[in-house]
CSV table of C-alpha atoms in Angstrom, one decimal:
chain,number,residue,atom,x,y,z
A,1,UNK,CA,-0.7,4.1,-63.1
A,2,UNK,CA,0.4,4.1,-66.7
A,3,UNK,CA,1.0,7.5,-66.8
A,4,UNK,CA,2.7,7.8,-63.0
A,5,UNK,CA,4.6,4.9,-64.6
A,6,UNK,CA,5.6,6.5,-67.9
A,7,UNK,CA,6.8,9.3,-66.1
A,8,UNK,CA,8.9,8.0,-63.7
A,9,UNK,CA,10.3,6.1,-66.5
A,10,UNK,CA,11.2,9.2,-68.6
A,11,UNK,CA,14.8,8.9,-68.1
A,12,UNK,CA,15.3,5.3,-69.3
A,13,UNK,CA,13.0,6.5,-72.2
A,14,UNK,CA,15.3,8.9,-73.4
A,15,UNK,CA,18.3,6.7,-72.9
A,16,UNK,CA,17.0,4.2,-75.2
A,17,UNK,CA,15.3,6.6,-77.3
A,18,UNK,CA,19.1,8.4,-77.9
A,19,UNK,CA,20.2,4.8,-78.6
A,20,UNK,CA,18.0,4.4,-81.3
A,21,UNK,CA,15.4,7.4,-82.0
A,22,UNK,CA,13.2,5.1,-84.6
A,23,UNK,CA,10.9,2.4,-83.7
A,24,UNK,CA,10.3,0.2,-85.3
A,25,UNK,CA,8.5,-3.0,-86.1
A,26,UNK,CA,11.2,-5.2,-85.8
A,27,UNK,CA,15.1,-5.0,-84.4
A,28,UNK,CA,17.7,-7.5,-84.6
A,29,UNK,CA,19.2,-8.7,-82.1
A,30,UNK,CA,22.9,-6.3,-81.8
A,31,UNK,CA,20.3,-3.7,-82.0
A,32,UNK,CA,18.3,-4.6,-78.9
A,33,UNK,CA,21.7,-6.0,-76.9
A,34,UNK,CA,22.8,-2.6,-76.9
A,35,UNK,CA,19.6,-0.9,-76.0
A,36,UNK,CA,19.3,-3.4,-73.0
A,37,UNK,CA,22.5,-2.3,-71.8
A,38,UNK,CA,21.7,1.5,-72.2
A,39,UNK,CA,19.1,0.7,-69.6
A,40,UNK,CA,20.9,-0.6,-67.6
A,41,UNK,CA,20.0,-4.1,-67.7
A,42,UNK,CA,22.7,-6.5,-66.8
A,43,UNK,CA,25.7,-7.7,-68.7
A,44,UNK,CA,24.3,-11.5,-67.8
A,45,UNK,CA,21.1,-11.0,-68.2
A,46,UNK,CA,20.8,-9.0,-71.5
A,47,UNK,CA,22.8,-12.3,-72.9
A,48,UNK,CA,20.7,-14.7,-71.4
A,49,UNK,CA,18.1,-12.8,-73.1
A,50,UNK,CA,19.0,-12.1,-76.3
A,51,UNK,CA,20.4,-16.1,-76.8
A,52,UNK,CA,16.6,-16.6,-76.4
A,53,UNK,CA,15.3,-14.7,-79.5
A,54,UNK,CA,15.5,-14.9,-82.9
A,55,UNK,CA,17.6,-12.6,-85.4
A,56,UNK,CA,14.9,-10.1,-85.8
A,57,UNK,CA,12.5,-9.6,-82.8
A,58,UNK,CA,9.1,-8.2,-82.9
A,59,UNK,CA,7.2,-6.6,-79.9
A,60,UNK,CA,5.2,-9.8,-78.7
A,61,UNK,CA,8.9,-12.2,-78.7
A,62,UNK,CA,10.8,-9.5,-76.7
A,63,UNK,CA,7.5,-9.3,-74.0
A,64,UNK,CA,7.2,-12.9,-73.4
A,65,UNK,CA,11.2,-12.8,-72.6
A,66,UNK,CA,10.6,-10.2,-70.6
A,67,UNK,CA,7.3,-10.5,-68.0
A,68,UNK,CA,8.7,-14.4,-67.6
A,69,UNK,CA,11.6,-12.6,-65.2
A,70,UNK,CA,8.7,-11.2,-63.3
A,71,UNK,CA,7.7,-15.1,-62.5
A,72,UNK,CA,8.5,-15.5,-58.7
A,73,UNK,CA,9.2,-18.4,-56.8
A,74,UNK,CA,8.0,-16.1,-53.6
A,75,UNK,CA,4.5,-15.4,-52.8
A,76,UNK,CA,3.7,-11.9,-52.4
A,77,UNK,CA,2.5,-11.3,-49.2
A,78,UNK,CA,-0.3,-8.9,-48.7
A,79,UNK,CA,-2.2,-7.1,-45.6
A,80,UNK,CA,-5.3,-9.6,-44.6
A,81,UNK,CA,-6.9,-10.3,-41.6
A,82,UNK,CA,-3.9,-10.0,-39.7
A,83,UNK,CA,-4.2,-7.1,-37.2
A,84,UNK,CA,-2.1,-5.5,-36.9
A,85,UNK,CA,-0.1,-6.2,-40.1
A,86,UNK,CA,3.4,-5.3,-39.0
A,87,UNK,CA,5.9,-4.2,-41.6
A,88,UNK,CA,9.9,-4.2,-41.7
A,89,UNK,CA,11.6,-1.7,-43.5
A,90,UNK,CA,15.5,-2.3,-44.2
A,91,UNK,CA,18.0,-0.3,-46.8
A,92,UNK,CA,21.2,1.5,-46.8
A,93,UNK,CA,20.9,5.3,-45.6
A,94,UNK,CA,20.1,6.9,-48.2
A,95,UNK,CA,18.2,5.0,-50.0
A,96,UNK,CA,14.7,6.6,-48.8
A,97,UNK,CA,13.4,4.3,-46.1
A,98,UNK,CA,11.9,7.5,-44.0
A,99,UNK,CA,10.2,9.2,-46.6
A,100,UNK,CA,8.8,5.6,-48.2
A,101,UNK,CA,7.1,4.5,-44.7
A,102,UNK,CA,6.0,8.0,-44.6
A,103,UNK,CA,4.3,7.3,-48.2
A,104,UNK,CA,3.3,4.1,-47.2
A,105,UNK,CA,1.8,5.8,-43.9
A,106,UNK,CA,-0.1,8.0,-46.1
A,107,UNK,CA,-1.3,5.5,-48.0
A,108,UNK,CA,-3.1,3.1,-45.4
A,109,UNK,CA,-4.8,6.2,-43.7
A,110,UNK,CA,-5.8,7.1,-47.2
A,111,UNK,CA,-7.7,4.0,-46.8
A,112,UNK,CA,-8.9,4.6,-43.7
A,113,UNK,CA,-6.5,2.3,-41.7
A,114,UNK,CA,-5.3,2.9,-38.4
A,115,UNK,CA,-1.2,3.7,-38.4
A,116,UNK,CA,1.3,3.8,-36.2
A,117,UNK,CA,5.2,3.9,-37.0
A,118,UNK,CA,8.3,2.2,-34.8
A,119,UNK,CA,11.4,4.4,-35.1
A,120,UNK,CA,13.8,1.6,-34.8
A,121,UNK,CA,16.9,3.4,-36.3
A,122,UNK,CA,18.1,4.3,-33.0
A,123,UNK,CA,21.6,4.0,-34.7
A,124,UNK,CA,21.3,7.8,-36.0
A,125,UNK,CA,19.3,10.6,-33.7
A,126,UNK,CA,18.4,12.1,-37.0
A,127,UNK,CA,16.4,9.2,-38.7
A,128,UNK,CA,14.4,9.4,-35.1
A,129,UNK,CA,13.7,13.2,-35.4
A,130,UNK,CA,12.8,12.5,-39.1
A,131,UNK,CA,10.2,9.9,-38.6
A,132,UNK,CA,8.9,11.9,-35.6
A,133,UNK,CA,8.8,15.1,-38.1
A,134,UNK,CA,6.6,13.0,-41.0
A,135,UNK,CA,4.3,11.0,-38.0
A,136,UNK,CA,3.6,15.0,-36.7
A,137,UNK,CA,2.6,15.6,-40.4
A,138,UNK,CA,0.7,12.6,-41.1
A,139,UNK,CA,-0.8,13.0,-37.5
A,140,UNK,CA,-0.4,9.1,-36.8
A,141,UNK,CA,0.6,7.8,-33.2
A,142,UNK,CA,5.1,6.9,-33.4
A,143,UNK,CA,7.2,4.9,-30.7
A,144,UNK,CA,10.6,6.2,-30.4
A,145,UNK,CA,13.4,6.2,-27.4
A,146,UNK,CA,17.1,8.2,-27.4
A,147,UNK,CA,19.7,7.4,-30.0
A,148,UNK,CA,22.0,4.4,-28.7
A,149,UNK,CA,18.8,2.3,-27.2
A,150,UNK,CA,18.1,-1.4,-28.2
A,151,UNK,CA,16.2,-1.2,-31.5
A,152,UNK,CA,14.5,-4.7,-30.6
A,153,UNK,CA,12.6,-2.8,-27.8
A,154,UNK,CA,10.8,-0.4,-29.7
A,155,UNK,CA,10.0,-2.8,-32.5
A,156,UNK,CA,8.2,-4.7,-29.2
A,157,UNK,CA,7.1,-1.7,-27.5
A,158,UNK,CA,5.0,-0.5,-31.2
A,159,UNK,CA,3.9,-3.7,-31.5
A,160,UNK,CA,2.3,-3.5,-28.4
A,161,UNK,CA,1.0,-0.4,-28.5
A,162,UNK,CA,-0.9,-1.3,-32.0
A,163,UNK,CA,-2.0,-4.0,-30.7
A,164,UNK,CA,-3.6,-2.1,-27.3
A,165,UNK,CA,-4.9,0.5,-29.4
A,166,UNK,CA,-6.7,-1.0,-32.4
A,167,UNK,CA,-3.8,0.2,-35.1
A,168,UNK,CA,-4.5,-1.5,-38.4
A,169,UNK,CA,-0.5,-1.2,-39.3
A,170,UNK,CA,2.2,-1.3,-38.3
A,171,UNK,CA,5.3,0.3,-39.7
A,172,UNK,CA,8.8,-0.2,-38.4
A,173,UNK,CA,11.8,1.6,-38.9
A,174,UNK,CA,15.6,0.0,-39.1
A,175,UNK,CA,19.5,1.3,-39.1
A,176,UNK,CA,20.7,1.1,-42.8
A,177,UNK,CA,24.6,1.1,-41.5
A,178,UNK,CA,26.4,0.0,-38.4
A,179,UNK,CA,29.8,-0.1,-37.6
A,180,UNK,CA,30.0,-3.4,-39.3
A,181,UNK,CA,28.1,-5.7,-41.9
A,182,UNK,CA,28.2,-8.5,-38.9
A,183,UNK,CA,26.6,-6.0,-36.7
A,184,UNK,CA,23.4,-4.9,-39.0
A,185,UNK,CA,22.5,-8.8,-39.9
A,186,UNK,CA,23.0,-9.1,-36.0
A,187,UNK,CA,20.6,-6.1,-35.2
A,188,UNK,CA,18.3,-7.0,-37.7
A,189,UNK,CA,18.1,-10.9,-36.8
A,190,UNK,CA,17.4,-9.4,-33.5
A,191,UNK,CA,14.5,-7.3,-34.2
A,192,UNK,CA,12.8,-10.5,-36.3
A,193,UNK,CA,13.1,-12.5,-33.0
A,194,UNK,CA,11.7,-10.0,-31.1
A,195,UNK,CA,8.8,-8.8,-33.4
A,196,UNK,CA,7.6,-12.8,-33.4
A,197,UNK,CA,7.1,-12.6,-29.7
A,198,UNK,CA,5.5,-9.4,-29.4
A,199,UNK,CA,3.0,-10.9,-31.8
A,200,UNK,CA,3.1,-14.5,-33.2
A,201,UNK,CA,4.2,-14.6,-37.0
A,202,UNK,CA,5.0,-10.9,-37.3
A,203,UNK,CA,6.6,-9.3,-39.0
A,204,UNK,CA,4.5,-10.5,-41.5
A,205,UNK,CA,6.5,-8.7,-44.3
A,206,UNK,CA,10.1,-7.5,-44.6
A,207,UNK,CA,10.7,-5.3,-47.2
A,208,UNK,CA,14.0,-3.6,-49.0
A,209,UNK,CA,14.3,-0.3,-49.9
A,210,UNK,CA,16.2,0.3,-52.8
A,211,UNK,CA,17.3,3.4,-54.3
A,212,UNK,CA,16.6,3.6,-58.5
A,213,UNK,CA,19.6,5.4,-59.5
A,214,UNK,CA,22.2,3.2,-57.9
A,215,UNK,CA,20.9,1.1,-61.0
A,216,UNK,CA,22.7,-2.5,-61.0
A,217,UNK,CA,25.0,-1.5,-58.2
A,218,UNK,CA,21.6,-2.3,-55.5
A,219,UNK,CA,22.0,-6.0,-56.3
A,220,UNK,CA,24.7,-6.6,-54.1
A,221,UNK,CA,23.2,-4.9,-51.4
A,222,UNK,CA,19.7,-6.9,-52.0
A,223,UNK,CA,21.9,-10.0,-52.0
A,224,UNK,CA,23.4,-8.8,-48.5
A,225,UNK,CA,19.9,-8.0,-47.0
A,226,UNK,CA,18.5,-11.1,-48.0
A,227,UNK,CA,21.0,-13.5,-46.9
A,228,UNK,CA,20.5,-11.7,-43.2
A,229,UNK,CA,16.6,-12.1,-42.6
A,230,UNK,CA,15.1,-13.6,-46.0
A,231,UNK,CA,13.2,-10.4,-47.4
A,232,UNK,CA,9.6,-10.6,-48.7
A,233,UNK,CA,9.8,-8.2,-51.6
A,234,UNK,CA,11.1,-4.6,-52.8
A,235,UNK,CA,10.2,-1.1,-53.0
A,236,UNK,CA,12.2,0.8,-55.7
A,237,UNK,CA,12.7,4.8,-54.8
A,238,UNK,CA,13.5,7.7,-57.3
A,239,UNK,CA,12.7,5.8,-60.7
A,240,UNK,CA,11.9,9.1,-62.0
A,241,UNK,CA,15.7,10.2,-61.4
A,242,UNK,CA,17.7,8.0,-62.9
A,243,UNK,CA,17.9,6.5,-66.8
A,244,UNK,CA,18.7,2.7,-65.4
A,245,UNK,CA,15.2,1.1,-64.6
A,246,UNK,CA,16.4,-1.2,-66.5
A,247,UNK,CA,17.7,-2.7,-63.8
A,248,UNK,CA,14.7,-3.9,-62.0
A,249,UNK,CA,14.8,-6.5,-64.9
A,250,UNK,CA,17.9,-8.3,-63.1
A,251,UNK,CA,17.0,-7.0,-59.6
A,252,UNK,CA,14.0,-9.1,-59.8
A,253,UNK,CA,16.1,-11.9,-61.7
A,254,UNK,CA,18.4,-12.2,-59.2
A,255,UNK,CA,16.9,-12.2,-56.4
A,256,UNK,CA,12.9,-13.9,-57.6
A,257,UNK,CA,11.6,-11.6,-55.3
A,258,UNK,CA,8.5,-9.6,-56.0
A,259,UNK,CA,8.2,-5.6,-56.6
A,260,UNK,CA,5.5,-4.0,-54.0
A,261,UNK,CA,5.9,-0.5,-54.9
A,262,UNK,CA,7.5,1.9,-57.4
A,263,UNK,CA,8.7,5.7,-55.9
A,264,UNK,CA,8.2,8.3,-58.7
A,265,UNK,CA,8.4,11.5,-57.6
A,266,UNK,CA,8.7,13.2,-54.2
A,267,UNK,CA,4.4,13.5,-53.2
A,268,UNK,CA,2.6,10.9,-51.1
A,269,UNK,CA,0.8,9.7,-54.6
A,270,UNK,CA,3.9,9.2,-56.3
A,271,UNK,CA,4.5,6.0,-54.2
A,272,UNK,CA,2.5,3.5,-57.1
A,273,UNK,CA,2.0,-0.4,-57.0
A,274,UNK,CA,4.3,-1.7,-59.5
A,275,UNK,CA,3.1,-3.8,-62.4
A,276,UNK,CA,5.2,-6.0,-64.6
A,277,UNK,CA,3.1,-5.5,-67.4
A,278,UNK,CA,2.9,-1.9,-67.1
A,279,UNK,CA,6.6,-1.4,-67.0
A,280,UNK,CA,7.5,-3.7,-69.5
A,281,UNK,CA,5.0,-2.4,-72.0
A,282,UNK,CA,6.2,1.3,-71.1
A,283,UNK,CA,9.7,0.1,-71.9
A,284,UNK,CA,8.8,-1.7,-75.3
A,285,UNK,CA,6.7,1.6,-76.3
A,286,UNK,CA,10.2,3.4,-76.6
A,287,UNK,CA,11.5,0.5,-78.9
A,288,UNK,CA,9.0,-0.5,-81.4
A,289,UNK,CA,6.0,1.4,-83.4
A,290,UNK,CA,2.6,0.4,-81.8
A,291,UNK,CA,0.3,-1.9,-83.0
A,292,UNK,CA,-2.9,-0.1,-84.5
A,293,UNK,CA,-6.3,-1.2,-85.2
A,294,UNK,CA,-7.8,0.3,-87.9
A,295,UNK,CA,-11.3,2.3,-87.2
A,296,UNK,CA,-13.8,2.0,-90.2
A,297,UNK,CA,-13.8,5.4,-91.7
A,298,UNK,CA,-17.0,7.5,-91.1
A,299,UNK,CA,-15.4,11.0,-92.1
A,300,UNK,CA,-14.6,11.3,-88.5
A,301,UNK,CA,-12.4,14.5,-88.3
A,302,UNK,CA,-11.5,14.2,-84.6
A,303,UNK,CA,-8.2,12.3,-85.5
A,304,UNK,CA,-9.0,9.7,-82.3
A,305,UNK,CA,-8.1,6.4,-82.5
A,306,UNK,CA,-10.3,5.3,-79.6
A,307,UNK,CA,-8.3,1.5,-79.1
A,308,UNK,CA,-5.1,3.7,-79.3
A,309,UNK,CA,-5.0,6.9,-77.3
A,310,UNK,CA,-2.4,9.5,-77.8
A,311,UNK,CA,-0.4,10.9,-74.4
A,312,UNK,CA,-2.7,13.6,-74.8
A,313,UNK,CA,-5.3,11.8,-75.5
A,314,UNK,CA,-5.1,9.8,-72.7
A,315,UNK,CA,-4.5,12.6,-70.1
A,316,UNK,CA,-7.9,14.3,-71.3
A,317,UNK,CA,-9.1,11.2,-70.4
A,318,UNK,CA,-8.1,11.8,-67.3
A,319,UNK,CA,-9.3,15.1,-66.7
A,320,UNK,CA,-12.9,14.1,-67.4
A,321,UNK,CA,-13.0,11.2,-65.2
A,322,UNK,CA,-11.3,13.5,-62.6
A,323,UNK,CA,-14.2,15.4,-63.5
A,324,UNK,CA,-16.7,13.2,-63.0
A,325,UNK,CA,-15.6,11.3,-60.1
A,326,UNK,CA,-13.1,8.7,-60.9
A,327,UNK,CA,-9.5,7.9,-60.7
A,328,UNK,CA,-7.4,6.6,-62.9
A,329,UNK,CA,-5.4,3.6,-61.9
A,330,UNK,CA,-3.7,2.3,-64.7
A,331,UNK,CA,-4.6,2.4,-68.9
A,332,UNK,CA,-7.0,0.0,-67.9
A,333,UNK,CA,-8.6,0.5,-64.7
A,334,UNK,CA,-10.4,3.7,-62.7
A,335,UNK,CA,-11.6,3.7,-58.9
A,336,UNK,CA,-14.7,5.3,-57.9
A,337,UNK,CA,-13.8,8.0,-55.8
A,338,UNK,CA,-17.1,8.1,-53.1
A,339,UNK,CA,-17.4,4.0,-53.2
A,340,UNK,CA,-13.6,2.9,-54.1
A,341,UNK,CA,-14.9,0.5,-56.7
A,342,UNK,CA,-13.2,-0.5,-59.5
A,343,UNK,CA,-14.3,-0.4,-63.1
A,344,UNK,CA,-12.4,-1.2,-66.6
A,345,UNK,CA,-11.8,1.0,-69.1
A,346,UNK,CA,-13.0,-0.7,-72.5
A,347,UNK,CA,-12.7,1.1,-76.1
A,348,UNK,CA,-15.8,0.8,-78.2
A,349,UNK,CA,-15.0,1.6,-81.6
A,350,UNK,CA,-18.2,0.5,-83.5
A,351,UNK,CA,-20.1,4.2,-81.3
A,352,UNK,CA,-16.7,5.8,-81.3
A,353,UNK,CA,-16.2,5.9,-77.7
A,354,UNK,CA,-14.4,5.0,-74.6
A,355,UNK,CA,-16.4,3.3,-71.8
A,356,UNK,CA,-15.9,3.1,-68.0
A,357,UNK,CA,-18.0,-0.7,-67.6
A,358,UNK,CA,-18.8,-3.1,-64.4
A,359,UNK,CA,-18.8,-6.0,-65.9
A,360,UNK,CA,-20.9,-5.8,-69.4
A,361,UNK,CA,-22.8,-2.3,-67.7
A,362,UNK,CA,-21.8,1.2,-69.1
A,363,UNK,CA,-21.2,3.0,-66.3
A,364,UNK,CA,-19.6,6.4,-68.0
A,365,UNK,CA,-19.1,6.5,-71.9
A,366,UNK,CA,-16.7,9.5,-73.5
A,367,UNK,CA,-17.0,10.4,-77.2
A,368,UNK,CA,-14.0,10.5,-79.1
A,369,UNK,CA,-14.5,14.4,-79.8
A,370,UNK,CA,-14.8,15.0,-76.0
A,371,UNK,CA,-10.8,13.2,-76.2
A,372,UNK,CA,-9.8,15.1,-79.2
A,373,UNK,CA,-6.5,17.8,-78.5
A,374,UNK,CA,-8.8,20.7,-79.0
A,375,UNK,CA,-12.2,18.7,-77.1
């Protein structure tokens, strides 16, 4: 995820980066006001934040300000034993509901779940041909009817199709834009009502679609969605195109709700979990000079660092656990690919290595020459 995440992030990079190309240890607080604001943070919020730290702030002050906004009220819901787990999708055209349930889609059959999509939309004949387009794709089961039909019947009808057939998930499509705001909450209300009785307590979550480079402007439209049928949480589309991901610092303040998912690019992959610690860390990276930890010399010319891994360091990394079977996660976690288990990544200075471990057990170790640009 870390570097899925640090690319999608490129843009807000560069904008702070352009604010202020030198890290540093330490930046007062004018400095960081205005770097906050190149982001796109909020006008309120980047005060609110800066009133809480001192004259000169160092990397640990601004990161506890920070992953506190990421402290919600609302618990995240999460597929369990409910089957089928049915899922509301609601946004604005445009923002890129289709193509997210498609990624979602993909990723739920990636884990070998049974799928089946509910083109609720009926609002626009094109977002049914679209959805019908990525199920043919995806080769997962869709219930759809003619443009101008109730909504509220399909999301029934899919509902109870999943549930005839076994389908793990359920994924259901919505209009983004009706004639009126009155109408949507309406619709929508509707649709909630009649999920519940095609299968008690679903949907069991509701989720906004939001697009990334509309920056701050997506708050109002979060606030809208929410007041209609209380949302769960938020998926935030096409990070990687804009320079304001800032703003998911006072999307997330505003509304206390929690981020699911993070869309980074255009593939099926690029659709990541999102992790507040991730993205705030990738943000501070751009602001202040990293911490080392110096290695006990040994005449080591390699020029790795192993408890600090370069960009290209770190994609090497990659390579060789590609290689050899794993993915990688996040900076700190890989998946085995054949059993899906989880390890940690831990650096091991005192042998010069990184180590894939399960628990205290060394399950793959990589010499820092194997890491090295040239390894």
């Amino acid at each position: 995820m870390f570097g899925f995440l640090k690319k999608g992030l490129k843009k807000t990079i560069e904008a702070i980066q352009s604010a202020e190309p030198v890290k540093r240890e330490k930046i007062s607080r004018d400095e960081l006001e205005d770097l906050l604001l190149e982001a796109d943070v909020s006008y309120d919020l980047v005060e609110k934040i800066v009133e809480s730290l001192p004259e000169k702030v160092n990397r640990t002050q601004l990161y506890n300000t920070l992953i506190s906004l990421f402290i919600y009220k609302v618990e995240r819901v999460e597929p369990s034993g409910q089957k089928p787990f049915v899922e509301l999708i609601v946004g604005v055209n445009g923002a890129g509901k289709t193509t997210t349930i498609a990624k979602l889609a993909q990723k739920y059959k990636s884990e070998g779940k049974k799928v089946l999509l509910g083109a609720a939309d009926t609002f626009r004949a094109a977002a049914i041909e679209q959805l019908k387009t990525w199920a043919e794709k995806l080769d997962v089961p869709i219930v759809y009817t003619k443009q101008g039909h109730d909504p509220s019947a399909v999301a029934y009808d899919a509902i109870s199709s999943a549930k005839a057939k076994g389908i793990d998930h359920v994924i259901i499509d919505t209009a983004g834009r009706l004639h009126t705001q009155v109408n949507l909450a309406e619709e929508l209300k509707k649709i909630v009502r009649v999920c519940n009785k095609a299968l008690e307590g679903a949907p069991h979550r509701k989720i906004l679609i939001l697009d990334g480079t509309q920056g701050n402007s997506a708050i109002n439209q979060a606030r809208a969605f929410n007041e209609m049928i209380d949302i769960d949480g938020i998926i935030i589309t096409k990070l990687d195109g804009t320079a304001k991901g800032g703003a998911l610092f006072s999307i997330v303040e505003e509304l206390k709700l929690p981020i699911y998912f993070v869309g980074v690019g255009e593939r099926a992959e690029d659709l990541i979990p999102f992790d507040p610690k991730e993205f705030v860390d990738t943000i501070l990276d751009a602001i202040f000079v990293e911490e080392k930890q110096k290695v006990p010399s040994s005449g080591k010319t390699h020029g790795v660092d192993v408890q600090n891994l370069n960009e290209d360091q770190f994609e090497k990394l990659g390579e060789l656990l590609e290689k050899d079977g794993f993915e990688l996660l996040s900076k700190h976690f890989v998946k085995s690919k054949e059993s899906g288990k989880s390890y940690k990544i831990v650096p091991n200075p005192s042998l010069d290595s990184v180590e894939i471990r399960d628990g205290e057990s060394v399950v793959k170790a990589y010499r820092a020459e194997e890491l090295a640009a040239n390894g």
